[in-house]
Amino acid sequence: MTSEKPRSPLLMEEDWWTVWFGLAILLVATVLGMLTLSGSISAKKVPKIGAWVSHPADALYQSRKTSIDLPEGTTLTGAAERINTAGAGASAEIISDEGGVRLLITSTREGVGKTISLSALLAGGSTQLKFSEIDPDPAGIGAKSYSSQTLDSPDVNIGSGKLTVTAQRTSSIVLPLIVTIFFIMLLTAIGVRVMGQNPAKYAEAFAVIFLLAILSFVVANQTTIKAYGLSYAAWALLLGLVISNTIGTPEWLKPAVRTEMYIKAGLVLLGAEILFGKILSIGVPGLMVAWIVTPTVIFFMWLYGTRILKMVSKPLVMIIAAATSVCGVSAAIAVAAATRAKKEELTLAVGMTLIFTVLMMIFMPIFIAWVDMDPVLGGAWMGGTIDSTGAVVAAGAFLGPRAEAVAAVVKMIQNILIGVVGFFVALFWITSVERDADAPRPGLGQIWVRFPKFIVGFVAASFLFSFVLAPLFASLFEGNGLKLVESSILKAVSNPLRGWFFCLAFVSIGLESNFADMAKQMEGGKPLLLYIVGQSFNLVLTLAMAWLAFSVLFPDVI
C-alpha cells in the first residue's frame, strides 16, 4: 500500500490561493479590456451600487456620466451645440426670456425617473453660469430639465471648463450583480474545494455574506450618509458586529467568514492599481513624503507603544502603527497577517482607523483652506496622513483639482509600502519578537513559511501592469498606455471587484469579533492614546516633509 503524496502548498494554502484569485481576475479583466478596445465587444463593467436619496431601490440602477469640455471663450450657443453632440442623454436649446435668453437642458429619455443631473465647473467668462432644476425628481435624483439664469445674449462668454451631465437610472444592475456574485463565488469555491473543504456549504454561506456586503454599500451610498464620509467599510463592520454580538454568528455561516482570504485577494488587485508611470508624475517629492515619513512613524509608534505605554499586545501596537502610517485598513490587515494577530485586535484597530479617517477627511481640508495653505502642499499633507485612498481623493477634491491630483498620487506611492511593510514586519516578528532567546536564529525556510504570500501577487500585479501591459496597450491601441489600462481594466473590472472583496472582508471581521474580547484589548485606553499620539506625530512630520519637498526643494513639480 502506497502513501498519498503530499500536495503542494501552492494548492493547499489559502495564502497562495489569494494570489491565484487576484491574478485570475486580472487575466479575465485584461482579456475583456483588450476585446473592448479592439471593438470586438461592448464595454463590460462590474456593477457598483449607486447613490440614492429617499428610495433605496435607486441604488440598484446605473447612471451614465458625460463630461463635456468647454474651451476658452465658449458662448451660450457654443455650449448648447456641444451638449447636443455629446450623446449625454440630454438636449440643449436657447430660449427667450424677458428680453434675454436662457440655456435649457432637458433629458431626452421618456418615462418616470429618467432624469439628469448637472454640474458646471467653469471659469474665465464674463458671467458665472448657474442652473436651477425644473420638474425635480420626487426621489431627489436630479430633474427632468435644468435652466440657466437669464443672460443678455446667446453670445455671452461663459468661460472654459467642464460641464458634466449625468443620465440617471439608465439601466438596472440587478442582473450584472447576480453575475458578479456567481463569478466571485465560483472562483473562490474552486480554491475551497482544492484545499479539501466543502464548497457547497461555502457557497450557501457566501451568498448571505455577499447580501450583507450589498446592504453595506446601499446604506453607505445614501447621499447624506456619504457626505459625512461614513464608508461601506464602517457599515460592513457594524453589520457584522451587530450579528455576532446579538444572535451570534451561525455555524452554517462560518464556512464563508474568511477575512484574510477576501482582503488578501483584494490587495493583489490593489497592486495592479499601483502604476509606476503615475507615481513618476510627481517623482522625488512624492517619494520623500511617502517613503521617509512612513517608516519613521512606524518606528516611533512601536517604541512609544512598547516602551512608554508598555502595551501587552505587541501585534496590536504594530497594527495601529501600520494603519496610521501607511494606508489604514489595508495595511492593518496585511500586518495582522504577518503578526498572527487576534481578530479582536484587528477589529479594534480598524474601528479606530475608520472613525479618525472620517474626522480627518472633513476637518483637514477645512483647516487647510482656513490658513490659506498652498493647495499642492495641502494635497501632499493629506495624501500622506489620511488613512484611506477614497477619503484622500474626497478631501483633495475639496481644495481643487491640483490638490486632488497630488493627494491621490502621494497616497498611491504610500500604498506601495503595503507589501514592503508586510514583508519586514513578518521578518522582524520571526527573528525578534517571537524568537526564543535560547533558540537558534530562524533560517530562510522558516521565514518563507511565515512570509505573507499575497505580497508576491501584489508586487507581480504592479510590475505587470506598469511595465508590460501599459506599453503593450500603448502599442496595440495607439494611445496613452496607462490611461487605456486604467479605463478598460482597472476602473471597469479590477477596482470594483476589489471593493467587493474588501467589503466581504469587513463583514467577516465583524462576524468574527466579540465586544467583550475587544474590551480586553483596550488596556485602559492605551490603544487609543497610541493612535492619537502617533497620528499627531505623523501630521507634524508629514507637513514638515511636504513643505520641504513641494515648497522648498521642488516647488515647480506640478
PDB file of C-alpha atoms in Angstrom, residues 13 15 119 268 339 447 467 506 515:
ATOM      1  CA  GLU A  13      -2.591  27.108   1.493  1.00  0.00           C
ATOM      2  CA  ASP A  15      -2.452  32.431   1.316  1.00  0.00           C
ATOM      3  CA  SER A 119     -22.760  70.225 -12.689  1.00  0.00           C
ATOM      4  CA  VAL A 268      -3.485  41.634  -5.029  1.00  0.00           C
ATOM      5  CA  THR A 339       1.987  39.148  13.198  1.00  0.00           C
ATOM      6  CA  ILE A 447      10.959  32.920   7.214  1.00  0.00           C
ATOM      7  CA  PHE A 467       5.923  47.616 -17.308  1.00  0.00           C
ATOM      8  CA  PHE A 506     -15.144  43.871   6.645  1.00  0.00           C
ATOM      9  CA  PHE A 515     -17.285  43.203  22.089  1.00  0.00           C
TER      10      PHE A 515
END
